[in-house]
N, C-alpha and C. Protein backbone atom coordinates (compact mmCIF):
# COMPACT_ATOMS: atom_id res chain seq x y z
N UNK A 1 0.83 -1.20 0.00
CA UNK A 1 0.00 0.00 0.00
C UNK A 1 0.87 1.25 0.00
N UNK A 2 0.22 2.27 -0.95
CA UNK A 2 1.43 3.42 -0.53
C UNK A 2 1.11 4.36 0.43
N UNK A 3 2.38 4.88 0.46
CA UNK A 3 2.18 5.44 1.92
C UNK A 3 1.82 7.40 1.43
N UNK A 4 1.62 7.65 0.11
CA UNK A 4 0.87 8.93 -0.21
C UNK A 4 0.07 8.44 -1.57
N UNK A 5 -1.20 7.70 -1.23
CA UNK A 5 -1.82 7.55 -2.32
C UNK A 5 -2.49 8.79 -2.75
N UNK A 6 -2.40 9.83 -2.29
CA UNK A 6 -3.04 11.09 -3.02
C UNK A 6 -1.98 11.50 -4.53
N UNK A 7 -0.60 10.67 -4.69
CA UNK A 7 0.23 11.14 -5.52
C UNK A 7 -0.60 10.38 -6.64
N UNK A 8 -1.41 9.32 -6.87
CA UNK A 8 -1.80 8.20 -7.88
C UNK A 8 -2.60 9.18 -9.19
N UNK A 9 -3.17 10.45 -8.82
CA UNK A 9 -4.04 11.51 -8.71
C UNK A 9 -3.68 12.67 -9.72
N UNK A 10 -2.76 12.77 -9.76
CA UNK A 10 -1.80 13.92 -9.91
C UNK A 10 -1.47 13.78 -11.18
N UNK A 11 -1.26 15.16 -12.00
CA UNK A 11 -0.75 14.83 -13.13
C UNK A 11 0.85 15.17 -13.31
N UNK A 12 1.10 14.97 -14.54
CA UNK A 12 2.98 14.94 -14.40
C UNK A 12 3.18 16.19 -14.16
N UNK A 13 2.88 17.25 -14.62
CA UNK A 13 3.30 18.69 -14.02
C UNK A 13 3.22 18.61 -12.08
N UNK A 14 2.18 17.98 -11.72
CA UNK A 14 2.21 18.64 -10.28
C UNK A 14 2.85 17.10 -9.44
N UNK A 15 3.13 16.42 -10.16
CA UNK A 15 4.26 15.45 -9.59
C UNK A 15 5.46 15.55 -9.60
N UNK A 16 5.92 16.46 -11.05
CA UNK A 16 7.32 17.18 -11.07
C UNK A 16 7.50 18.03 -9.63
N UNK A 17 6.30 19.02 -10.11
CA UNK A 17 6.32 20.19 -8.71
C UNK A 17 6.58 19.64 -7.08
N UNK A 18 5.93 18.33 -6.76
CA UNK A 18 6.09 17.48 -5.63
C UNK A 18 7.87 17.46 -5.15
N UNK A 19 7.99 16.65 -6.78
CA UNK A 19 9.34 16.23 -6.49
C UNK A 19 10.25 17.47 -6.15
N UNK A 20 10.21 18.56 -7.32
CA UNK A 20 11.02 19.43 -7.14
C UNK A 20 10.76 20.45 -5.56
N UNK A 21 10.35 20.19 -4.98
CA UNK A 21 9.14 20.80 -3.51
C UNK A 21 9.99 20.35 -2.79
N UNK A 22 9.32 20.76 -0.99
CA UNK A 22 10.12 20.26 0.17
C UNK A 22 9.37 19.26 0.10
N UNK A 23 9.58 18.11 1.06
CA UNK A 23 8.69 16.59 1.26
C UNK A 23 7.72 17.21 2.26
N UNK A 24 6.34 16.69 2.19
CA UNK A 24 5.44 17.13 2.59
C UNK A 24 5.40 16.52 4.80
N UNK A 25 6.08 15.53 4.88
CA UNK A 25 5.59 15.35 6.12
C UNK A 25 7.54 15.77 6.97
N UNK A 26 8.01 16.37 6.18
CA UNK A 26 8.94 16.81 6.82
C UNK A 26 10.53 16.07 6.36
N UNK A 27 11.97 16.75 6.61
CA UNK A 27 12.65 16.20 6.27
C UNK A 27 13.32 14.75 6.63
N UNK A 28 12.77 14.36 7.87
CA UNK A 28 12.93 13.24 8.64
C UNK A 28 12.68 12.20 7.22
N UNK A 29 11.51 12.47 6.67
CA UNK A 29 10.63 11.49 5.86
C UNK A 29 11.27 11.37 4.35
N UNK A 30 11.96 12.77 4.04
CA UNK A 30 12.26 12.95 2.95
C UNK A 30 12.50 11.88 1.60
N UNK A 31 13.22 10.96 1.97
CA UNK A 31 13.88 9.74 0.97
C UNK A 31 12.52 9.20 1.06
N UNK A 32 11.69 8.92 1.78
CA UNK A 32 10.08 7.50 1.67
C UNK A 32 9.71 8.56 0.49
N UNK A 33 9.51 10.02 1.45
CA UNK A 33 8.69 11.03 0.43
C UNK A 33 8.99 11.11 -1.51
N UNK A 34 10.39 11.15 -1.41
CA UNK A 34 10.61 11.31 -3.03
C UNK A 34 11.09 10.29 -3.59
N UNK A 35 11.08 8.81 -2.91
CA UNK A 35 10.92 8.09 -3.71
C UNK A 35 9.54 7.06 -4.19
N UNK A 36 8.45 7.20 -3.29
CA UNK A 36 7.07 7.34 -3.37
C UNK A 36 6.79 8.18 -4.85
N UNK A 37 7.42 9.83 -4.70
CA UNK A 37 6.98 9.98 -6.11
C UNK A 37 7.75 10.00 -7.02
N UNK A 38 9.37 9.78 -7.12
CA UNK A 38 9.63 9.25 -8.48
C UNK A 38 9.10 7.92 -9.06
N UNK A 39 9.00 7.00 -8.11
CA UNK A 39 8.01 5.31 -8.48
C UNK A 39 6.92 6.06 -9.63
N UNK A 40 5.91 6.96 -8.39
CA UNK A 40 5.01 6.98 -9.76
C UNK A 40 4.85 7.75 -10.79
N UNK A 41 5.96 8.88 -10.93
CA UNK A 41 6.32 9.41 -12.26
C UNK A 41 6.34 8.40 -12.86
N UNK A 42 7.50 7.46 -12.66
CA UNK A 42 7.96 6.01 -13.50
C UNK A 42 6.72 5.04 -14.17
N UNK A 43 6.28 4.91 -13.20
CA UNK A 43 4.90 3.56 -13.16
C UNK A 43 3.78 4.40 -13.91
N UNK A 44 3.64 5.67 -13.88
CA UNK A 44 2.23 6.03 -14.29
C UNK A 44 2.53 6.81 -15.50
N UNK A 45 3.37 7.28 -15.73
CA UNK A 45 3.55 8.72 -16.47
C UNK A 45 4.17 8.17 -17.84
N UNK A 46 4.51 6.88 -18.23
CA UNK A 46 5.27 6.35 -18.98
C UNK A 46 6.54 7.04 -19.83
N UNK A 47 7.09 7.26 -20.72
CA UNK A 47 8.13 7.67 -21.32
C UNK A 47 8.47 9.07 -21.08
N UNK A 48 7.35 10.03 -21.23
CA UNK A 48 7.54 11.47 -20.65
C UNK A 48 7.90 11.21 -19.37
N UNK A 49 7.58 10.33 -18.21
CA UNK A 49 7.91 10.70 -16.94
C UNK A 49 9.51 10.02 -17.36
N UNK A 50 9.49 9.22 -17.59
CA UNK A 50 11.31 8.45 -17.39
C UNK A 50 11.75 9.57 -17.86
N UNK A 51 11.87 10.01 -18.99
CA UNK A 51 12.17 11.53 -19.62
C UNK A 51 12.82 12.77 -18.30
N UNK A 52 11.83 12.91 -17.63
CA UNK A 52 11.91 13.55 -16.54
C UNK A 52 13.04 13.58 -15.73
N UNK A 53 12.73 11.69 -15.32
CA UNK A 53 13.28 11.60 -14.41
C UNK A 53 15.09 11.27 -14.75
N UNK A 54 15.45 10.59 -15.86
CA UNK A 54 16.61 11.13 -17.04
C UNK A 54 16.85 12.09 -16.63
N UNK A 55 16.35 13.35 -17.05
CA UNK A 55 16.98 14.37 -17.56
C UNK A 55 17.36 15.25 -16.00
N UNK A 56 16.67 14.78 -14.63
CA UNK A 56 16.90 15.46 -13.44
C UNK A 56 17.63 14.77 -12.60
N UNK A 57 18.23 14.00 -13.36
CA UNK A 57 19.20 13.22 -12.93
C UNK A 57 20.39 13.98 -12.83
N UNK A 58 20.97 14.87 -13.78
CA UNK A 58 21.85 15.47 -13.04
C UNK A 58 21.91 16.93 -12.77
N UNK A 59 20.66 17.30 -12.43
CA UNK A 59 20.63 18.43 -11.86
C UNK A 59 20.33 18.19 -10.25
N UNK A 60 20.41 17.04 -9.72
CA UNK A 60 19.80 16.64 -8.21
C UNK A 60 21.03 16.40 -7.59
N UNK A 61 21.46 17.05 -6.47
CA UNK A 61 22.48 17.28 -5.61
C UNK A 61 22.37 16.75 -4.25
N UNK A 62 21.02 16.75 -3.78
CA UNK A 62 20.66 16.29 -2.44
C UNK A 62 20.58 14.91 -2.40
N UNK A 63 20.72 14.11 -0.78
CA UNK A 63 20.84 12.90 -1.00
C UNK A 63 19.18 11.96 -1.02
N UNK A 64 18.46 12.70 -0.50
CA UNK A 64 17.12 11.81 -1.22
C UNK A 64 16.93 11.95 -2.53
N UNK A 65 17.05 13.02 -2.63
CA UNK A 65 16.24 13.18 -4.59
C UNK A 65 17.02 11.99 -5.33
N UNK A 66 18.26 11.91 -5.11
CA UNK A 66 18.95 11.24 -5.79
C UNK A 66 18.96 9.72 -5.76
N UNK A 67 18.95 9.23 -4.34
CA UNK A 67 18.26 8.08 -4.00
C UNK A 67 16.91 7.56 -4.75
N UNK A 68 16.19 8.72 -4.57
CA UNK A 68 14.71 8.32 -5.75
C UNK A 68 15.11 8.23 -7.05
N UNK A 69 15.66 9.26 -7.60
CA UNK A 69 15.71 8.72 -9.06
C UNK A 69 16.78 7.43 -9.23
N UNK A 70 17.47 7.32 -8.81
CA UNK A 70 18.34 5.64 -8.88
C UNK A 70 17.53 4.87 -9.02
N UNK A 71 16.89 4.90 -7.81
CA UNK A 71 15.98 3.94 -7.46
C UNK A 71 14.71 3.65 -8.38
N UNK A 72 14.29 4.58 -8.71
CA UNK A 72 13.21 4.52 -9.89
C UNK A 72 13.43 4.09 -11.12
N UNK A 73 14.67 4.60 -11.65
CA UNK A 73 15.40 4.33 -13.01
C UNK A 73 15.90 3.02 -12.96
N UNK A 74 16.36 2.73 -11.83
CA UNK A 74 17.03 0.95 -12.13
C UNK A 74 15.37 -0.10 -11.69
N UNK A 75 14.71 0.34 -11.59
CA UNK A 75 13.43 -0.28 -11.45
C UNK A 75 13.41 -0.56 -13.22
N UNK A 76 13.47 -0.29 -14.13
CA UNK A 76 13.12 -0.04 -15.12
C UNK A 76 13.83 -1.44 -15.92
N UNK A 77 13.92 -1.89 -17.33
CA UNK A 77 14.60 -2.79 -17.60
C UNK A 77 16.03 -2.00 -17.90
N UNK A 78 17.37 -2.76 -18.53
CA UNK A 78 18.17 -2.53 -18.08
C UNK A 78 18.88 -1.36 -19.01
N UNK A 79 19.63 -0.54 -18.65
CA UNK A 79 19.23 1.25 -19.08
C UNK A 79 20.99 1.68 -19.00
N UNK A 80 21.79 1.41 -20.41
CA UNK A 80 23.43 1.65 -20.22
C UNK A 80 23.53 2.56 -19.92
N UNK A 81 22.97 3.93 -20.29
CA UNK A 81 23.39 5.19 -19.72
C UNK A 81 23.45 5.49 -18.36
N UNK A 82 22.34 4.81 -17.60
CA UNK A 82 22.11 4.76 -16.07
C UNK A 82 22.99 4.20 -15.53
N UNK A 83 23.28 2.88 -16.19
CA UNK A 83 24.58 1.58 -15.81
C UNK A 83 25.62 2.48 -15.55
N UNK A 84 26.34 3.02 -16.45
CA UNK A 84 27.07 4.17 -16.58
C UNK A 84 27.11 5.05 -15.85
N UNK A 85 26.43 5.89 -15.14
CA UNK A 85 25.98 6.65 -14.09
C UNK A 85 26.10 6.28 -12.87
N UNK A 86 25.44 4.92 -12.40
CA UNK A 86 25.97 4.58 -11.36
C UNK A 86 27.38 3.88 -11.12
N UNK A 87 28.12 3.76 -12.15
CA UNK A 87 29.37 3.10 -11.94
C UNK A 87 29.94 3.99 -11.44
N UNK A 88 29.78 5.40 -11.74
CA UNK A 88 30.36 6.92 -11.41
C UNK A 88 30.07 6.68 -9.88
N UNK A 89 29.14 6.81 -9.53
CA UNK A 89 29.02 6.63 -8.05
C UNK A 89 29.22 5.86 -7.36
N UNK A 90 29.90 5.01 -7.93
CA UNK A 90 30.32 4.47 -6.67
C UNK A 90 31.55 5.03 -6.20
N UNK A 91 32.03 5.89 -6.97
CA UNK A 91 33.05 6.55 -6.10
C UNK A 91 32.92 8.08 -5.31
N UNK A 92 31.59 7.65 -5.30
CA UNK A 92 30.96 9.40 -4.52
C UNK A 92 31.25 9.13 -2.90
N UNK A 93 31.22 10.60 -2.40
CA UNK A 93 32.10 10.56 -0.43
C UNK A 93 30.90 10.19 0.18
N UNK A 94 29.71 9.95 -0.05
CA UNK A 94 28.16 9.73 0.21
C UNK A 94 27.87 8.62 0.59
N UNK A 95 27.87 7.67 1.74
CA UNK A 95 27.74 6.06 1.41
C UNK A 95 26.29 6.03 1.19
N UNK A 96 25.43 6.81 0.84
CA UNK A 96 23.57 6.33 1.06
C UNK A 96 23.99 6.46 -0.37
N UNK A 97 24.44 7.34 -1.52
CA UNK A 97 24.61 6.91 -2.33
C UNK A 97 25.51 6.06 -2.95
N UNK A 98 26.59 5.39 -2.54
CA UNK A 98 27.43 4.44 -2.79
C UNK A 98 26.23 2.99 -2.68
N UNK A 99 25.71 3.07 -1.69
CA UNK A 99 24.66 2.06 -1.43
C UNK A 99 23.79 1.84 -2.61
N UNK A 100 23.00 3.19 -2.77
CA UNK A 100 21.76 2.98 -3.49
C UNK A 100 22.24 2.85 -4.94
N UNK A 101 23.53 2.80 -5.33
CA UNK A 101 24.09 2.90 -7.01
C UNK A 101 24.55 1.71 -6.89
N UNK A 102 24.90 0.65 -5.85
CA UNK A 102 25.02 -0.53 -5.62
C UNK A 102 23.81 -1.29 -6.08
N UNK A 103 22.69 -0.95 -5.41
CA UNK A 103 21.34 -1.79 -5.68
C UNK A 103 21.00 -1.16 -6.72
N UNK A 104 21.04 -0.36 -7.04
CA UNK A 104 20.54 0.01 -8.67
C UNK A 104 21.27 -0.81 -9.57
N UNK A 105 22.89 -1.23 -9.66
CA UNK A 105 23.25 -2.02 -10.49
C UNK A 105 22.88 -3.56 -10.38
N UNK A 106 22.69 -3.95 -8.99
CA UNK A 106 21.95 -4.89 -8.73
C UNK A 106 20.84 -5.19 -9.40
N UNK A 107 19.77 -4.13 -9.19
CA UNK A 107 18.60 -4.64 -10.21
C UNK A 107 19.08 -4.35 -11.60
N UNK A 108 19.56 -3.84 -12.16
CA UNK A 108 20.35 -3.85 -13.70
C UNK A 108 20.94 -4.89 -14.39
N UNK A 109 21.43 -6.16 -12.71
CA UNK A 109 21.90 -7.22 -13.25
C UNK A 109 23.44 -6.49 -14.00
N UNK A 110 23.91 -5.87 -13.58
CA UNK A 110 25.40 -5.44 -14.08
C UNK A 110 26.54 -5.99 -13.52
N UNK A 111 27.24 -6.39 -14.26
CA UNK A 111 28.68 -7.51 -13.65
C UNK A 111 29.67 -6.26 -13.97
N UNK A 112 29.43 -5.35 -14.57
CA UNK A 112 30.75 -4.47 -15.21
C UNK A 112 31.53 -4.40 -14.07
N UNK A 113 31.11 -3.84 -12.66
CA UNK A 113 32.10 -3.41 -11.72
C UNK A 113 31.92 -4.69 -10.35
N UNK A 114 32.29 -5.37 -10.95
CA UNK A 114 32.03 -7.01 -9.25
C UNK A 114 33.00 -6.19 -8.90
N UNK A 115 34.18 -6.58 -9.74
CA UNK A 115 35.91 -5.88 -8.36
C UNK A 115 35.74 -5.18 -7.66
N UNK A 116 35.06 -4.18 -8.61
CA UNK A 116 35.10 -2.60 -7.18
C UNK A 116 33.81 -3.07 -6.50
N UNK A 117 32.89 -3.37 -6.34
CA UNK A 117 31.33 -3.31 -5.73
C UNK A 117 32.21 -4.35 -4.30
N UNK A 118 32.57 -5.67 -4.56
CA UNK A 118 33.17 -6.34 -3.80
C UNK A 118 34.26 -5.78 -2.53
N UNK A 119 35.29 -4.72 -3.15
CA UNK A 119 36.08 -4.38 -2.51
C UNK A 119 35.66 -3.64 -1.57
N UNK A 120 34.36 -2.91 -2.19
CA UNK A 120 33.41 -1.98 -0.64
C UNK A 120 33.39 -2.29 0.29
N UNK A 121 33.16 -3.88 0.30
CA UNK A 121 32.83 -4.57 1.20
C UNK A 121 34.00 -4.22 2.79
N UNK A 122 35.02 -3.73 2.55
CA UNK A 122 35.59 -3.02 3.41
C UNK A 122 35.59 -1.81 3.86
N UNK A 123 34.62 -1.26 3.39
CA UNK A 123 34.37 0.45 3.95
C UNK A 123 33.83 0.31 5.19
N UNK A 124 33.55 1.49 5.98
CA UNK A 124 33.29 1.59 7.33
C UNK A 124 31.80 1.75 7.00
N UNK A 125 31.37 2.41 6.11
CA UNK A 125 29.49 2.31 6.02
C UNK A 125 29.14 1.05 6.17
N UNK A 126 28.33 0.88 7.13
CA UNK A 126 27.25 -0.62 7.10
C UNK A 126 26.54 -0.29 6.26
N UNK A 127 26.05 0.70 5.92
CA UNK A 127 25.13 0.66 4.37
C UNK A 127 25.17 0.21 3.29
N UNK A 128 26.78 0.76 2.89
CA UNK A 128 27.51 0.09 1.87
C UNK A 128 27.70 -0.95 2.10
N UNK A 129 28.20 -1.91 2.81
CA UNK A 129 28.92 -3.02 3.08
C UNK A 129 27.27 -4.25 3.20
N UNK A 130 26.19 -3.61 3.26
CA UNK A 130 24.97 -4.29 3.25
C UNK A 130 24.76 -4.07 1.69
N UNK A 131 24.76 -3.44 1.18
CA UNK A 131 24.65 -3.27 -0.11
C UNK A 131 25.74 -4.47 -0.91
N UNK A 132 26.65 -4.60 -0.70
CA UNK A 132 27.46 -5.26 -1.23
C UNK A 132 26.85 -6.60 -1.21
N UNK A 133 26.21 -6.68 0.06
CA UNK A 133 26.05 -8.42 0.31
C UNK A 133 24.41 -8.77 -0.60
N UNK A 134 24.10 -7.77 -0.82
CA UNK A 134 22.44 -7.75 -1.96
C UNK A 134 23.21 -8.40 -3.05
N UNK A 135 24.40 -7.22 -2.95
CA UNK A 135 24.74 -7.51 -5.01
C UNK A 135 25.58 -8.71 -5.37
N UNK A 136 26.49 -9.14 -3.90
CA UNK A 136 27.24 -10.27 -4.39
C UNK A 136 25.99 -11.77 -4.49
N UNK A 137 24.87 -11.27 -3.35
CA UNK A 137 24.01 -12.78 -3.07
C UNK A 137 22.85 -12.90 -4.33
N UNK A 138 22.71 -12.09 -5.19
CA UNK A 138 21.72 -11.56 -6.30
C UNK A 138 22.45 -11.92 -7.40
N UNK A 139 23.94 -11.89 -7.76
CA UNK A 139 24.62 -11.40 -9.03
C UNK A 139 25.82 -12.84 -9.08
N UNK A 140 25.90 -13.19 -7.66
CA UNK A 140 27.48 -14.51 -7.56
C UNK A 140 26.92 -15.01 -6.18
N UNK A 141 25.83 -15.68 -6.10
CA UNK A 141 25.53 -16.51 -5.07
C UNK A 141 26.21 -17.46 -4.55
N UNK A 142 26.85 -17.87 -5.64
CA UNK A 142 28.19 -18.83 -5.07
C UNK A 142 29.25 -18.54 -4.48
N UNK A 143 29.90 -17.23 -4.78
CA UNK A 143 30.58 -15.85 -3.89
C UNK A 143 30.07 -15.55 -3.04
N UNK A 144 29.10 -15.43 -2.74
CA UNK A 144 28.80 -15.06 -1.91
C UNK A 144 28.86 -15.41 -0.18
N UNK A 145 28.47 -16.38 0.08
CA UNK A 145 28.81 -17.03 0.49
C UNK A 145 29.92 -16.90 1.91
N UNK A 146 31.15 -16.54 1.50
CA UNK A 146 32.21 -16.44 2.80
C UNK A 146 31.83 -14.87 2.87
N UNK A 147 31.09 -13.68 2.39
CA UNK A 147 30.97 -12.84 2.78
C UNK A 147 29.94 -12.48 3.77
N UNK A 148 28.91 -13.37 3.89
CA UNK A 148 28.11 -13.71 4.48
C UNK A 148 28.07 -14.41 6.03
N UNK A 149 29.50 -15.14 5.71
CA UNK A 149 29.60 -15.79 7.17
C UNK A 149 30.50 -14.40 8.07
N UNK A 150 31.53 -14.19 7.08
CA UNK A 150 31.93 -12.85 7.79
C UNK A 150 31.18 -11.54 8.14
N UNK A 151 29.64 -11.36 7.63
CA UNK A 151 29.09 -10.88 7.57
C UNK A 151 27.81 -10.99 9.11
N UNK A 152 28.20 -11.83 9.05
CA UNK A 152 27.12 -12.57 10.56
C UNK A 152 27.66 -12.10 11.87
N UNK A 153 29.32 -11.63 12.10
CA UNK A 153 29.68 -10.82 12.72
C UNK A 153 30.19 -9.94 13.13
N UNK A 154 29.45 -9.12 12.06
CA UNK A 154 30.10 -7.64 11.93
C UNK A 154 29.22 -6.96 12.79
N UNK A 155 30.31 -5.70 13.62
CA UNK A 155 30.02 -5.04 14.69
C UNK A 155 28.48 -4.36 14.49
N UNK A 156 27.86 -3.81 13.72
CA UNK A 156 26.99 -3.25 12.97
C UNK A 156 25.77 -4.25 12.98
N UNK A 157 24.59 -3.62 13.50
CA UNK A 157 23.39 -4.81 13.47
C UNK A 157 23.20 -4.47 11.84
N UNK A 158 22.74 -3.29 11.30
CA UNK A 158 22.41 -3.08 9.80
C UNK A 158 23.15 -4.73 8.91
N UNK A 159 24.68 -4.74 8.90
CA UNK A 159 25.04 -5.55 8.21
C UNK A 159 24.66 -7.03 8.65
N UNK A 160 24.66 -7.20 9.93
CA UNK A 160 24.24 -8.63 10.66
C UNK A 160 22.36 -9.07 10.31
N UNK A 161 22.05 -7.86 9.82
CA UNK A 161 20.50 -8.37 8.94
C UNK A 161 20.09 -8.47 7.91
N UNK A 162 21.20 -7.39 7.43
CA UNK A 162 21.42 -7.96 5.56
C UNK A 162 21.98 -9.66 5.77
N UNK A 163 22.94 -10.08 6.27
CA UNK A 163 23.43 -11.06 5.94
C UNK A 163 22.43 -12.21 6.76
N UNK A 164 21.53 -11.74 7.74
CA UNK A 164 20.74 -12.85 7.69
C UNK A 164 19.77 -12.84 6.56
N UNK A 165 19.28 -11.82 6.28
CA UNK A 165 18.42 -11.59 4.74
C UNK A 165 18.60 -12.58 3.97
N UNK A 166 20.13 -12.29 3.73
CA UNK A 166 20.75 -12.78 2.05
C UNK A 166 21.16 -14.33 2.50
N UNK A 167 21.42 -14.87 3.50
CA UNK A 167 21.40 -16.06 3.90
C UNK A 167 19.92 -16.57 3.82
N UNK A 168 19.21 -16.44 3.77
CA UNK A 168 17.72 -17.02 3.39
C UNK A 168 17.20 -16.78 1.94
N UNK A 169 17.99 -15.86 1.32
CA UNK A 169 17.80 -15.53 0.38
C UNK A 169 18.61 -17.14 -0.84
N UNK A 170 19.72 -17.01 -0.49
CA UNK A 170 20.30 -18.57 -0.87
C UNK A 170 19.47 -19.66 -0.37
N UNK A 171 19.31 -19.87 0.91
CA UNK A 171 18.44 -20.96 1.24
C UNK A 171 18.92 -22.49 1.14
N UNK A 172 20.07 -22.95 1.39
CA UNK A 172 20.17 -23.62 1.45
C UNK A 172 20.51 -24.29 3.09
N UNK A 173 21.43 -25.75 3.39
CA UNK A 173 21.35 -26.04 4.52
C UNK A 173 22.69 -25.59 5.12
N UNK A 174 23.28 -25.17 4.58
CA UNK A 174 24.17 -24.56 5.56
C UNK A 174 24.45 -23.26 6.17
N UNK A 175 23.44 -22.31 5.06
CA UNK A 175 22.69 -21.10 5.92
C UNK A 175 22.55 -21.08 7.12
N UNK A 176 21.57 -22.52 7.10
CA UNK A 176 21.00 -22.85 8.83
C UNK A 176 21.98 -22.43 9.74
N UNK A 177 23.63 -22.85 9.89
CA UNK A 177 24.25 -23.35 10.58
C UNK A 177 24.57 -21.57 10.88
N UNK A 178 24.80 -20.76 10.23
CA UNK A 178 25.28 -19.50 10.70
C UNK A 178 24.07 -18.48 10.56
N UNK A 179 22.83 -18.65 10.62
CA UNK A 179 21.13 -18.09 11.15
C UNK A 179 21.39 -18.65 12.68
N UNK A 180 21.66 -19.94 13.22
CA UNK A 180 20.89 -19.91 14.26
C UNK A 180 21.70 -19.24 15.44
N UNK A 181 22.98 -18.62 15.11
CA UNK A 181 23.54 -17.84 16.55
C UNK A 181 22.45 -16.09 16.12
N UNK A 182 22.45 -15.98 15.26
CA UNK A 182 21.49 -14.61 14.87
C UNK A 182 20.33 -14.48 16.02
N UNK A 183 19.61 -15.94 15.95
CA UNK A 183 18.79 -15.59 16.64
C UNK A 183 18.72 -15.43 18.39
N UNK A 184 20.43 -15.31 18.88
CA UNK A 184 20.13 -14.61 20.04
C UNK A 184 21.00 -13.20 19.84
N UNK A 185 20.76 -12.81 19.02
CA UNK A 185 21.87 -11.27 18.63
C UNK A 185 21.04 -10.24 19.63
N UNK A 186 21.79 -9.37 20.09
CA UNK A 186 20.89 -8.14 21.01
C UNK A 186 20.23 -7.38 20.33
N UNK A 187 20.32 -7.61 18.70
CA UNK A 187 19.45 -6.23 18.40
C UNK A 187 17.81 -7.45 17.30
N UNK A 188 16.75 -6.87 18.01
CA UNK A 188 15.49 -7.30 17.96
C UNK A 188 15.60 -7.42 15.74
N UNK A 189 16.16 -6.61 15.23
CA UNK A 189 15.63 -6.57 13.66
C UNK A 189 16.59 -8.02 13.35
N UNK A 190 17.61 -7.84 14.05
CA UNK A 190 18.51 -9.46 13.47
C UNK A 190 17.71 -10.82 13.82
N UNK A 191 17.43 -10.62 14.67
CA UNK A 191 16.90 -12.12 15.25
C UNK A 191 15.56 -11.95 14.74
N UNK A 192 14.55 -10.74 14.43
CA UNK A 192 13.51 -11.18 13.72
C UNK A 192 14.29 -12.02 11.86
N UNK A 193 14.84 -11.12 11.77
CA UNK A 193 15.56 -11.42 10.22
C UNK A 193 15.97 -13.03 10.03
N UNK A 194 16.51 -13.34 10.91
CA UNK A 194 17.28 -14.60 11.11
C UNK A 194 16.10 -15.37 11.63
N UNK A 195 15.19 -15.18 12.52
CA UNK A 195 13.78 -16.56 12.37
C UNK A 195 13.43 -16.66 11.17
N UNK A 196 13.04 -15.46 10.13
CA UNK A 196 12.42 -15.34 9.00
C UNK A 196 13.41 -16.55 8.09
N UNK A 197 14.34 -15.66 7.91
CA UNK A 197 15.20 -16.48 7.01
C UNK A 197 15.72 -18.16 7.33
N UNK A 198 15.09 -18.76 8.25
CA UNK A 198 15.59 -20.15 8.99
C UNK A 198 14.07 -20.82 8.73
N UNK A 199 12.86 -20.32 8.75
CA UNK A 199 11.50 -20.53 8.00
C UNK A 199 12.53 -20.52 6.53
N UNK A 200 12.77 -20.04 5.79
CA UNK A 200 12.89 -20.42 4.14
C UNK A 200 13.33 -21.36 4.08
N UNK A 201 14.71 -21.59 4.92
CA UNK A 201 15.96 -22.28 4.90
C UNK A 201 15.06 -24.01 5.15
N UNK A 202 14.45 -23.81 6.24
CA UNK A 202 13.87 -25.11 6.99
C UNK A 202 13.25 -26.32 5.55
């Protein structure tokens, strides 16, 4: 369900205006807010909205706007100029965008940059370093794998729930064996993550 179905409503001029606007329930919200409406530029507005959202691609400096259009554009089938774009970012000082140009190549299905996407995997962002474990368990599941076990105890709950995620996400039986210390981890989102993912696994 979305969380501003009054945007479904709207035509592309006053969905541009949205986007280009402050977010309506405040900046806390900002990233749900503008990527709620780049989705439905994308989904509703067809070629004029991608158009849009293309072409404000690089006039967007802030870190939600930019998050939305990634995010909207790699929703799309698979788009070289964008491919291209986010390869650029991954060398931005930003990890929410190092992250989100991660999962955008993810859904793109792009192998161009494994080396570098992989090597993230040592940055100090848990964002990034959760991101990594989407794109290696999505793109080299078979790689994946020892990043995952190293991944189960990293200081950072963020990364300790991606990697129970992406461990259910493989699903096989030896998942099991590094899910079931998850489920006494101190932080409540891991050990929900890690029951979930031990239901697939089972």
């Amino acid at each position: 369900m979305s969380l501003y179905p009054e945007l479904d409503s709207l035509s592309l001029d006053k969905l541009i205006t949205r986007f280009r606007g402050a977010p309506v329930d405040g900046k806390q919200y900002a990233t749900a807010y503008y990527m709620e409406v780049a989705h439905t530029i994308r989904r509703e507005m067809g070629k004029e909205g991608v158009t849009f959202l293309e072409n404000e691609f690089d006039n967007v400096k802030d870190v939600p706007r930019l998050r939305a259009l990634i995010s909207a554009l790699a929703a799309r089938p698979a788009n070289k100029s964008l491919e291209h774009r986010l390869l650029s970012l991954l060398k931005d000082k930003r990890p929410l965008i190092i992250m989100e140009s991660i999962d955008g190549l993810r859904l793109l299905k792009s192998r161009r940059a494994h080396g570098d996407i992989k090597k993230l995997f040592n940055t100090r962002s848990p964002f990034v370093r959760g991101g990594v474990l989407r794109y290696m368990t999505r793109l080299y599941p078979d790689r994946a794998l020892p990043l995952l076990v190293k991944a189960v105890k990293d200081t950072h709950y963020i990364v300790r729930q991606v990697a129970a995620d992406e461990l259910g996400e493989i699903g096989n039986a030896k998942a099991i064996f590094y899910l079931r210390p998850l489920l006494k981890d101190k932080n409540a989102d891991v050990k929900q993550a890690a029951s979930t993912a031990l239901e697939i696994c089972s």
